[in-house]
């Protein structure tokens, strides 16, 4: 099995990694999460046994790096009102539909991560499940519950 050069992987997927990192960690910490994800991917790359679905592999690493960031902060900040999607700070105006992101931010952590991986990371339920260490059925449920909550909070009808 032959893996593409790591730089080719970076060139092809850097936007996806940064976009997901910023969605999960906020515009301020997102770049640090993306950098950490690339470091972990680089260290693990020589040991990969399959070149299948490298994008999903990268986004899973990115999600886990964002999770690590939030877990590291929890003891320091018991209210965590701005995690994981920080809507304050200098880049807050760069986020489209801030009301939506505030509602996403208010979701329980696993729902927040699942819906972000699905719709920002563009992962299928198998990819979301892999990133969250759960099953595809549980991933579907997390996303479904998150969407129902968001529709309710934002006053969106299912019609």
Short mmCIF file of N, CA and C in Angstrom, two decimals:
data_model
loop_
_atom_site.label_atom_id
_atom_site.label_comp_id
_atom_site.label_asym_id
_atom_site.label_seq_id
_atom_site.Cartn_x
_atom_site.Cartn_y
_atom_site.Cartn_z
N UNK A 1 0.83 -1.17 0.00
CA UNK A 1 0.00 0.00 0.00
C UNK A 1 0.89 1.24 0.00
N UNK A 2 0.52 2.19 -0.82
CA UNK A 2 1.31 3.40 -0.95
C UNK A 2 0.46 4.61 -0.58
N UNK A 3 0.92 5.36 0.39
CA UNK A 3 0.24 6.59 0.79
C UNK A 3 0.77 7.75 -0.05
N UNK A 4 -0.10 8.72 -0.33
CA UNK A 4 0.40 9.90 -1.03
C UNK A 4 1.34 10.67 -0.10
N UNK A 5 2.20 11.51 -0.65
CA UNK A 5 3.05 12.33 0.22
C UNK A 5 2.18 13.15 1.18
N UNK A 6 2.65 13.34 2.39
CA UNK A 6 1.87 14.05 3.39
C UNK A 6 1.50 15.44 2.91
N UNK A 7 2.39 16.11 2.19
CA UNK A 7 2.09 17.46 1.69
C UNK A 7 0.90 17.44 0.74
N UNK A 8 0.75 16.39 -0.05
CA UNK A 8 -0.42 16.28 -0.93
C UNK A 8 -1.71 16.19 -0.12
N UNK A 9 -1.64 15.48 1.00
CA UNK A 9 -2.78 15.38 1.90
C UNK A 9 -3.13 16.75 2.47
N UNK A 10 -2.13 17.48 2.91
CA UNK A 10 -2.34 18.83 3.44
C UNK A 10 -2.94 19.72 2.37
N UNK A 11 -2.37 19.71 1.18
CA UNK A 11 -2.85 20.56 0.10
C UNK A 11 -4.32 20.27 -0.24
N UNK A 12 -4.70 19.02 -0.18
CA UNK A 12 -6.07 18.64 -0.55
C UNK A 12 -7.09 18.92 0.54
N UNK A 13 -6.69 18.81 1.81
CA UNK A 13 -7.69 18.84 2.88
C UNK A 13 -7.51 19.94 3.93
N UNK A 14 -6.59 20.86 3.76
CA UNK A 14 -6.35 21.85 4.82
C UNK A 14 -7.57 22.71 5.09
N UNK A 15 -8.32 23.07 4.06
CA UNK A 15 -9.51 23.91 4.27
C UNK A 15 -10.55 23.18 5.12
N UNK A 16 -10.75 21.89 4.85
CA UNK A 16 -11.73 21.11 5.62
C UNK A 16 -11.32 21.02 7.08
N UNK A 17 -10.05 20.82 7.35
CA UNK A 17 -9.56 20.70 8.72
C UNK A 17 -9.73 22.03 9.46
N UNK A 18 -9.37 23.13 8.84
CA UNK A 18 -9.50 24.45 9.48
C UNK A 18 -10.97 24.79 9.69
N UNK A 19 -11.81 24.54 8.70
CA UNK A 19 -13.23 24.85 8.83
C UNK A 19 -13.87 24.09 9.99
N UNK A 20 -13.57 22.80 10.09
CA UNK A 20 -14.12 22.00 11.18
C UNK A 20 -13.54 22.44 12.52
N UNK A 21 -12.25 22.68 12.58
CA UNK A 21 -11.62 23.11 13.83
C UNK A 21 -12.23 24.42 14.32
N UNK A 22 -12.46 25.36 13.44
CA UNK A 22 -13.06 26.64 13.84
C UNK A 22 -14.51 26.46 14.26
N UNK A 23 -15.22 25.57 13.60
CA UNK A 23 -16.61 25.33 13.99
C UNK A 23 -16.70 24.67 15.36
N UNK A 24 -15.77 23.79 15.67
CA UNK A 24 -15.82 23.08 16.95
C UNK A 24 -15.17 23.85 18.09
N UNK A 25 -14.16 24.65 17.80
CA UNK A 25 -13.41 25.33 18.86
C UNK A 25 -13.57 26.84 18.84
N UNK A 26 -14.25 27.37 17.84
CA UNK A 26 -14.42 28.81 17.74
C UNK A 26 -13.33 29.43 16.89
N UNK A 27 -13.57 30.65 16.44
CA UNK A 27 -12.62 31.29 15.54
C UNK A 27 -11.28 31.61 16.19
N UNK A 28 -11.24 31.76 17.49
CA UNK A 28 -9.98 32.10 18.17
C UNK A 28 -9.11 30.86 18.34
N UNK A 29 -9.69 29.78 18.87
CA UNK A 29 -8.92 28.56 19.14
C UNK A 29 -8.89 27.59 17.97
N UNK A 30 -9.69 27.83 16.96
CA UNK A 30 -9.78 26.91 15.83
C UNK A 30 -8.47 26.67 15.12
N UNK A 31 -7.69 27.72 14.92
CA UNK A 31 -6.41 27.55 14.24
C UNK A 31 -5.44 26.71 15.05
N UNK A 32 -5.47 26.87 16.38
CA UNK A 32 -4.61 26.04 17.24
C UNK A 32 -5.05 24.57 17.18
N UNK A 33 -6.36 24.35 17.17
CA UNK A 33 -6.86 22.97 17.08
C UNK A 33 -6.46 22.37 15.74
N UNK A 34 -6.58 23.13 14.67
CA UNK A 34 -6.19 22.63 13.34
C UNK A 34 -4.71 22.28 13.32
N UNK A 35 -3.89 23.15 13.89
CA UNK A 35 -2.45 22.89 13.93
C UNK A 35 -2.14 21.62 14.70
N UNK A 36 -2.81 21.45 15.83
CA UNK A 36 -2.60 20.24 16.65
C UNK A 36 -3.04 19.00 15.88
N UNK A 37 -4.14 19.11 15.14
CA UNK A 37 -4.62 17.99 14.34
C UNK A 37 -3.60 17.60 13.27
N UNK A 38 -3.01 18.59 12.62
CA UNK A 38 -2.00 18.29 11.60
C UNK A 38 -0.77 17.65 12.22
N UNK A 39 -0.40 18.10 13.41
CA UNK A 39 0.75 17.50 14.11
C UNK A 39 0.48 16.02 14.42
N UNK A 40 -0.71 15.75 14.94
CA UNK A 40 -1.06 14.37 15.27
C UNK A 40 -1.15 13.50 14.00
N UNK A 41 -1.72 14.08 12.95
CA UNK A 41 -1.83 13.34 11.69
C UNK A 41 -0.45 13.03 11.12
N UNK A 42 0.44 14.00 11.18
CA UNK A 42 1.80 13.80 10.66
C UNK A 42 2.51 12.68 11.43
N UNK A 43 2.34 12.68 12.75
CA UNK A 43 2.98 11.65 13.57
C UNK A 43 2.40 10.26 13.29
N UNK A 44 1.12 10.18 13.02
CA UNK A 44 0.47 8.89 12.80
C UNK A 44 0.54 8.42 11.35
N UNK A 45 0.79 9.31 10.43
CA UNK A 45 0.72 9.01 9.00
C UNK A 45 1.58 7.81 8.57
N UNK A 46 2.83 7.71 8.99
CA UNK A 46 3.66 6.59 8.53
C UNK A 46 3.12 5.21 8.98
N UNK A 47 2.30 5.21 10.02
CA UNK A 47 1.79 3.94 10.55
C UNK A 47 0.44 3.53 9.94
N UNK A 48 -0.13 4.38 9.09
CA UNK A 48 -1.42 4.03 8.47
C UNK A 48 -1.29 2.78 7.62
N UNK A 49 -2.31 1.97 7.67
CA UNK A 49 -2.30 0.74 6.88
C UNK A 49 -3.22 0.83 5.67
N UNK A 50 -3.97 1.93 5.55
CA UNK A 50 -4.88 2.08 4.43
C UNK A 50 -4.95 3.55 4.03
N UNK A 51 -5.01 3.78 2.74
CA UNK A 51 -5.14 5.13 2.23
C UNK A 51 -6.61 5.46 1.93
N UNK A 52 -7.51 4.57 2.35
CA UNK A 52 -8.93 4.77 2.12
C UNK A 52 -9.49 5.83 3.05
N UNK A 53 -10.20 6.77 2.52
CA UNK A 53 -10.91 7.81 3.26
C UNK A 53 -10.01 8.61 4.20
N UNK A 54 -8.96 9.16 3.66
CA UNK A 54 -8.03 9.96 4.45
C UNK A 54 -8.69 11.24 4.99
N UNK A 55 -9.63 11.79 4.26
CA UNK A 55 -10.34 12.99 4.71
C UNK A 55 -11.08 12.71 6.01
N UNK A 56 -11.80 11.62 6.07
CA UNK A 56 -12.52 11.26 7.28
C UNK A 56 -11.56 11.03 8.44
N UNK A 57 -10.44 10.39 8.16
CA UNK A 57 -9.41 10.16 9.17
C UNK A 57 -8.92 11.49 9.73
N UNK A 58 -8.66 12.46 8.86
CA UNK A 58 -8.19 13.78 9.30
C UNK A 58 -9.25 14.51 10.13
N UNK A 59 -10.50 14.45 9.68
CA UNK A 59 -11.56 15.16 10.40
C UNK A 59 -11.84 14.51 11.76
N UNK A 60 -11.65 13.21 11.85
CA UNK A 60 -11.78 12.53 13.14
C UNK A 60 -10.69 13.02 14.09
N UNK A 61 -9.48 13.13 13.61
CA UNK A 61 -8.38 13.65 14.44
C UNK A 61 -8.69 15.08 14.87
N UNK A 62 -9.21 15.88 13.96
CA UNK A 62 -9.55 17.27 14.27
C UNK A 62 -10.62 17.35 15.35
N UNK A 63 -11.66 16.53 15.23
CA UNK A 63 -12.72 16.51 16.24
C UNK A 63 -12.18 16.11 17.60
N UNK A 64 -11.30 15.14 17.61
CA UNK A 64 -10.73 14.70 18.90
C UNK A 64 -9.82 15.77 19.51
N UNK A 65 -9.12 16.51 18.68
CA UNK A 65 -8.29 17.61 19.19
C UNK A 65 -9.18 18.70 19.79
N UNK A 66 -10.30 18.99 19.16
CA UNK A 66 -11.24 19.98 19.71
C UNK A 66 -11.82 19.47 21.03
N UNK A 67 -12.14 18.20 21.10
CA UNK A 67 -12.65 17.61 22.34
C UNK A 67 -11.61 17.73 23.44
N UNK A 68 -10.36 17.44 23.10
CA UNK A 68 -9.28 17.55 24.09
C UNK A 68 -9.17 18.98 24.62
N UNK A 69 -9.31 19.96 23.74
CA UNK A 69 -9.24 21.36 24.16
C UNK A 69 -10.34 21.67 25.17
N UNK A 70 -11.56 21.23 24.89
CA UNK A 70 -12.69 21.52 25.77
C UNK A 70 -12.56 20.77 27.10
N UNK A 71 -12.09 19.56 27.05
CA UNK A 71 -11.90 18.81 28.29
C UNK A 71 -10.82 19.44 29.15
N UNK A 72 -9.79 19.94 28.53
CA UNK A 72 -8.72 20.59 29.29
C UNK A 72 -9.21 21.87 29.95
N UNK A 73 -10.17 22.52 29.37
CA UNK A 73 -10.67 23.78 29.90
C UNK A 73 -11.75 23.60 30.96
N UNK A 74 -12.47 22.51 30.94
CA UNK A 74 -13.61 22.33 31.84
C UNK A 74 -13.27 22.59 33.30
N UNK A 75 -12.20 22.03 33.86
CA UNK A 75 -11.92 22.30 35.26
C UNK A 75 -11.62 23.77 35.55
N UNK A 76 -11.11 24.47 34.56
CA UNK A 76 -10.75 25.88 34.76
C UNK A 76 -11.96 26.80 34.64
N UNK A 77 -12.96 26.39 33.89
CA UNK A 77 -14.10 27.26 33.61
C UNK A 77 -15.39 26.48 33.73
N UNK A 78 -16.01 26.47 34.91
CA UNK A 78 -17.18 25.63 35.10
C UNK A 78 -18.39 26.04 34.29
N UNK A 79 -18.48 27.27 33.80
CA UNK A 79 -19.66 27.69 33.08
C UNK A 79 -19.56 27.47 31.57
N UNK A 80 -18.40 27.42 31.00
CA UNK A 80 -18.18 27.09 29.59
C UNK A 80 -19.28 27.58 28.65
N UNK A 81 -19.79 28.77 28.86
CA UNK A 81 -20.91 29.23 28.06
C UNK A 81 -20.53 29.49 26.60
N UNK A 82 -19.27 29.71 26.33
CA UNK A 82 -18.88 30.03 24.96
C UNK A 82 -18.20 28.87 24.26
N UNK A 83 -18.35 27.67 24.77
CA UNK A 83 -17.70 26.51 24.15
C UNK A 83 -18.75 25.59 23.58
N UNK A 84 -18.44 24.88 22.51
CA UNK A 84 -17.22 24.92 21.77
C UNK A 84 -17.21 25.97 20.69
N UNK A 85 -18.34 26.55 20.37
CA UNK A 85 -18.38 27.50 19.27
C UNK A 85 -18.43 28.89 19.86
N UNK A 86 -17.30 29.53 19.95
CA UNK A 86 -17.21 30.83 20.60
C UNK A 86 -17.78 31.90 19.68
N UNK A 87 -18.81 32.56 20.13
CA UNK A 87 -19.45 33.59 19.31
C UNK A 87 -19.05 34.99 19.75
N UNK A 88 -18.03 35.09 20.56
CA UNK A 88 -17.56 36.42 20.92
C UNK A 88 -16.15 36.59 20.38
N UNK A 89 -15.59 37.72 20.55
CA UNK A 89 -14.23 37.94 20.07
C UNK A 89 -14.23 38.64 18.73
N UNK A 90 -13.03 38.93 18.23
CA UNK A 90 -12.90 39.76 17.03
C UNK A 90 -13.44 39.12 15.76
N UNK A 91 -13.51 37.78 15.70
CA UNK A 91 -13.95 37.12 14.47
C UNK A 91 -15.41 36.74 14.49
N UNK A 92 -16.17 37.15 15.51
CA UNK A 92 -17.56 36.73 15.64
C UNK A 92 -18.39 37.18 14.44
N UNK A 93 -18.08 38.32 13.86
CA UNK A 93 -18.85 38.81 12.73
C UNK A 93 -18.60 37.98 11.47
N UNK A 94 -17.55 37.16 11.46
CA UNK A 94 -17.27 36.32 10.31
C UNK A 94 -18.21 35.12 10.22
N UNK A 95 -18.92 34.81 11.31
CA UNK A 95 -19.81 33.64 11.32
C UNK A 95 -21.14 34.01 10.68
N UNK A 96 -21.56 33.24 9.67
CA UNK A 96 -22.89 33.49 9.12
C UNK A 96 -23.94 33.04 10.13
N UNK A 97 -25.02 33.75 10.20
CA UNK A 97 -26.16 33.40 11.04
C UNK A 97 -25.77 33.17 12.50
N UNK A 98 -25.37 34.23 13.19
CA UNK A 98 -24.93 34.08 14.58
C UNK A 98 -26.00 33.49 15.50
N UNK A 99 -27.30 33.71 15.20
CA UNK A 99 -28.35 33.12 16.03
C UNK A 99 -28.31 31.60 15.95
N UNK A 100 -28.08 31.09 14.76
CA UNK A 100 -27.97 29.64 14.59
C UNK A 100 -26.79 29.10 15.40
N UNK A 101 -25.63 29.77 15.31
CA UNK A 101 -24.45 29.28 16.01
C UNK A 101 -24.60 29.40 17.52
N UNK A 102 -25.33 30.41 17.99
CA UNK A 102 -25.60 30.48 19.43
C UNK A 102 -26.46 29.30 19.86
N UNK A 103 -27.44 28.95 19.02
CA UNK A 103 -28.30 27.80 19.34
C UNK A 103 -27.49 26.50 19.29
N UNK A 104 -26.61 26.37 18.32
CA UNK A 104 -25.75 25.19 18.24
C UNK A 104 -24.87 25.13 19.49
N UNK A 105 -24.34 26.27 19.89
CA UNK A 105 -23.49 26.34 21.07
C UNK A 105 -24.21 25.88 22.33
N UNK A 106 -25.51 26.07 22.39
CA UNK A 106 -26.29 25.72 23.58
C UNK A 106 -26.65 24.23 23.62
N UNK A 107 -26.40 23.50 22.55
CA UNK A 107 -26.71 22.07 22.53
C UNK A 107 -25.81 21.31 23.50
N UNK A 108 -26.26 20.15 23.98
CA UNK A 108 -25.35 19.29 24.76
C UNK A 108 -24.13 18.93 23.91
N UNK A 109 -22.99 18.71 24.56
CA UNK A 109 -21.72 18.56 23.86
C UNK A 109 -21.76 17.53 22.73
N UNK A 110 -22.25 16.33 22.99
CA UNK A 110 -22.22 15.29 21.96
C UNK A 110 -23.13 15.64 20.78
N UNK A 111 -24.27 16.26 21.03
CA UNK A 111 -25.13 16.71 19.94
C UNK A 111 -24.45 17.81 19.15
N UNK A 112 -23.82 18.73 19.85
CA UNK A 112 -23.12 19.86 19.22
C UNK A 112 -22.02 19.34 18.29
N UNK A 113 -21.23 18.39 18.78
CA UNK A 113 -20.16 17.84 17.97
C UNK A 113 -20.73 17.04 16.80
N UNK A 114 -21.76 16.25 17.04
CA UNK A 114 -22.34 15.42 15.98
C UNK A 114 -22.89 16.28 14.84
N UNK A 115 -23.66 17.30 15.17
CA UNK A 115 -24.26 18.13 14.13
C UNK A 115 -23.18 18.94 13.40
N UNK A 116 -22.14 19.35 14.09
CA UNK A 116 -21.06 20.09 13.45
C UNK A 116 -20.24 19.19 12.54
N UNK A 117 -19.94 17.98 13.00
CA UNK A 117 -19.22 17.04 12.14
C UNK A 117 -20.03 16.71 10.89
N UNK A 118 -21.34 16.55 11.06
CA UNK A 118 -22.20 16.18 9.94
C UNK A 118 -22.32 17.32 8.92
N UNK A 119 -22.58 18.53 9.40
CA UNK A 119 -22.90 19.60 8.47
C UNK A 119 -21.76 20.57 8.17
N UNK A 120 -20.80 20.70 9.05
CA UNK A 120 -19.63 21.53 8.74
C UNK A 120 -18.52 20.65 8.19
N UNK A 121 -18.30 19.51 8.86
CA UNK A 121 -17.28 18.58 8.40
C UNK A 121 -17.72 17.74 7.22
N UNK A 122 -19.03 17.72 6.94
CA UNK A 122 -19.59 16.98 5.82
C UNK A 122 -19.27 15.49 5.90
N UNK A 123 -19.30 14.95 7.12
CA UNK A 123 -19.08 13.52 7.30
C UNK A 123 -20.40 12.78 7.23
N UNK A 124 -20.36 11.55 6.75
CA UNK A 124 -21.54 10.71 6.84
C UNK A 124 -21.65 10.18 8.27
N UNK A 125 -22.71 9.43 8.56
CA UNK A 125 -22.91 8.97 9.93
C UNK A 125 -21.83 7.99 10.38
N UNK A 126 -21.23 7.27 9.46
CA UNK A 126 -20.12 6.40 9.84
C UNK A 126 -18.92 7.23 10.28
N UNK A 127 -18.66 8.32 9.58
CA UNK A 127 -17.55 9.21 9.94
C UNK A 127 -17.80 9.93 11.26
N UNK A 128 -19.04 10.38 11.46
CA UNK A 128 -19.40 11.03 12.72
C UNK A 128 -19.25 10.03 13.87
N UNK A 129 -19.74 8.80 13.64
CA UNK A 129 -19.64 7.76 14.66
C UNK A 129 -18.18 7.46 15.01
N UNK A 130 -17.33 7.40 14.01
CA UNK A 130 -15.91 7.13 14.27
C UNK A 130 -15.29 8.26 15.08
N UNK A 131 -15.63 9.49 14.74
CA UNK A 131 -15.07 10.64 15.46
C UNK A 131 -15.54 10.70 16.91
N UNK A 132 -16.75 10.23 17.15
CA UNK A 132 -17.31 10.32 18.50
C UNK A 132 -17.25 9.00 19.26
N UNK A 133 -16.61 8.01 18.68
CA UNK A 133 -16.51 6.68 19.30
C UNK A 133 -17.89 6.13 19.66
N UNK A 134 -18.76 6.09 18.68
CA UNK A 134 -20.11 5.58 18.89
C UNK A 134 -20.53 4.81 17.65
N UNK A 135 -21.77 4.45 17.54
CA UNK A 135 -22.27 3.71 16.39
C UNK A 135 -22.93 4.66 15.40
N UNK A 136 -23.07 4.24 14.14
CA UNK A 136 -23.79 5.09 13.19
C UNK A 136 -25.23 5.36 13.62
N UNK A 137 -25.87 4.38 14.25
CA UNK A 137 -27.25 4.60 14.72
C UNK A 137 -27.28 5.68 15.80
N UNK A 138 -26.30 5.65 16.71
CA UNK A 138 -26.23 6.68 17.75
C UNK A 138 -25.91 8.04 17.13
N UNK A 139 -25.09 8.05 16.10
CA UNK A 139 -24.78 9.29 15.40
C UNK A 139 -26.04 9.88 14.78
N UNK A 140 -26.83 9.04 14.12
CA UNK A 140 -28.09 9.51 13.53
C UNK A 140 -28.98 10.11 14.60
N UNK A 141 -29.06 9.46 15.74
CA UNK A 141 -29.91 9.94 16.83
C UNK A 141 -29.41 11.28 17.38
N UNK A 142 -28.11 11.39 17.58
CA UNK A 142 -27.54 12.64 18.07
C UNK A 142 -27.83 13.80 17.12
N UNK A 143 -27.64 13.57 15.83
CA UNK A 143 -27.89 14.61 14.84
C UNK A 143 -29.38 14.94 14.78
N UNK A 144 -30.22 13.90 14.80
CA UNK A 144 -31.67 14.11 14.76
C UNK A 144 -32.15 14.91 15.96
N UNK A 145 -31.68 14.55 17.15
CA UNK A 145 -32.07 15.28 18.36
C UNK A 145 -31.58 16.73 18.31
N UNK A 146 -30.36 16.91 17.82
CA UNK A 146 -29.81 18.26 17.71
C UNK A 146 -30.64 19.11 16.75
N UNK A 147 -31.00 18.54 15.62
CA UNK A 147 -31.79 19.29 14.64
C UNK A 147 -33.18 19.62 15.18
N UNK A 148 -33.79 18.68 15.90
CA UNK A 148 -35.10 18.94 16.50
C UNK A 148 -35.02 20.09 17.50
N UNK A 149 -33.98 20.09 18.31
CA UNK A 149 -33.79 21.17 19.29
C UNK A 149 -33.56 22.50 18.58
N UNK A 150 -32.73 22.49 17.56
CA UNK A 150 -32.45 23.73 16.82
C UNK A 150 -33.71 24.26 16.15
N UNK A 151 -34.49 23.38 15.54
CA UNK A 151 -35.74 23.82 14.90
C UNK A 151 -36.67 24.46 15.92
N UNK A 152 -36.75 23.84 17.08
CA UNK A 152 -37.62 24.36 18.13
C UNK A 152 -37.13 25.72 18.63
N UNK A 153 -35.85 25.84 18.91
CA UNK A 153 -35.29 27.09 19.43
C UNK A 153 -35.36 28.22 18.43
N UNK A 154 -35.22 27.88 17.15
CA UNK A 154 -35.19 28.92 16.11
C UNK A 154 -36.56 29.15 15.48
N UNK A 155 -37.57 28.37 15.93
CA UNK A 155 -38.92 28.55 15.40
C UNK A 155 -39.06 28.14 13.96
N UNK A 156 -38.36 27.09 13.56
CA UNK A 156 -38.42 26.60 12.18
C UNK A 156 -39.42 25.46 12.10
N UNK A 157 -40.35 25.56 11.15
CA UNK A 157 -41.33 24.48 10.95
C UNK A 157 -40.74 23.41 10.07
N UNK A 158 -41.21 22.17 10.24
CA UNK A 158 -40.77 21.05 9.41
C UNK A 158 -41.55 20.95 8.11
N UNK A 159 -42.50 21.82 7.89
CA UNK A 159 -43.37 21.73 6.70
C UNK A 159 -42.56 21.77 5.45
#
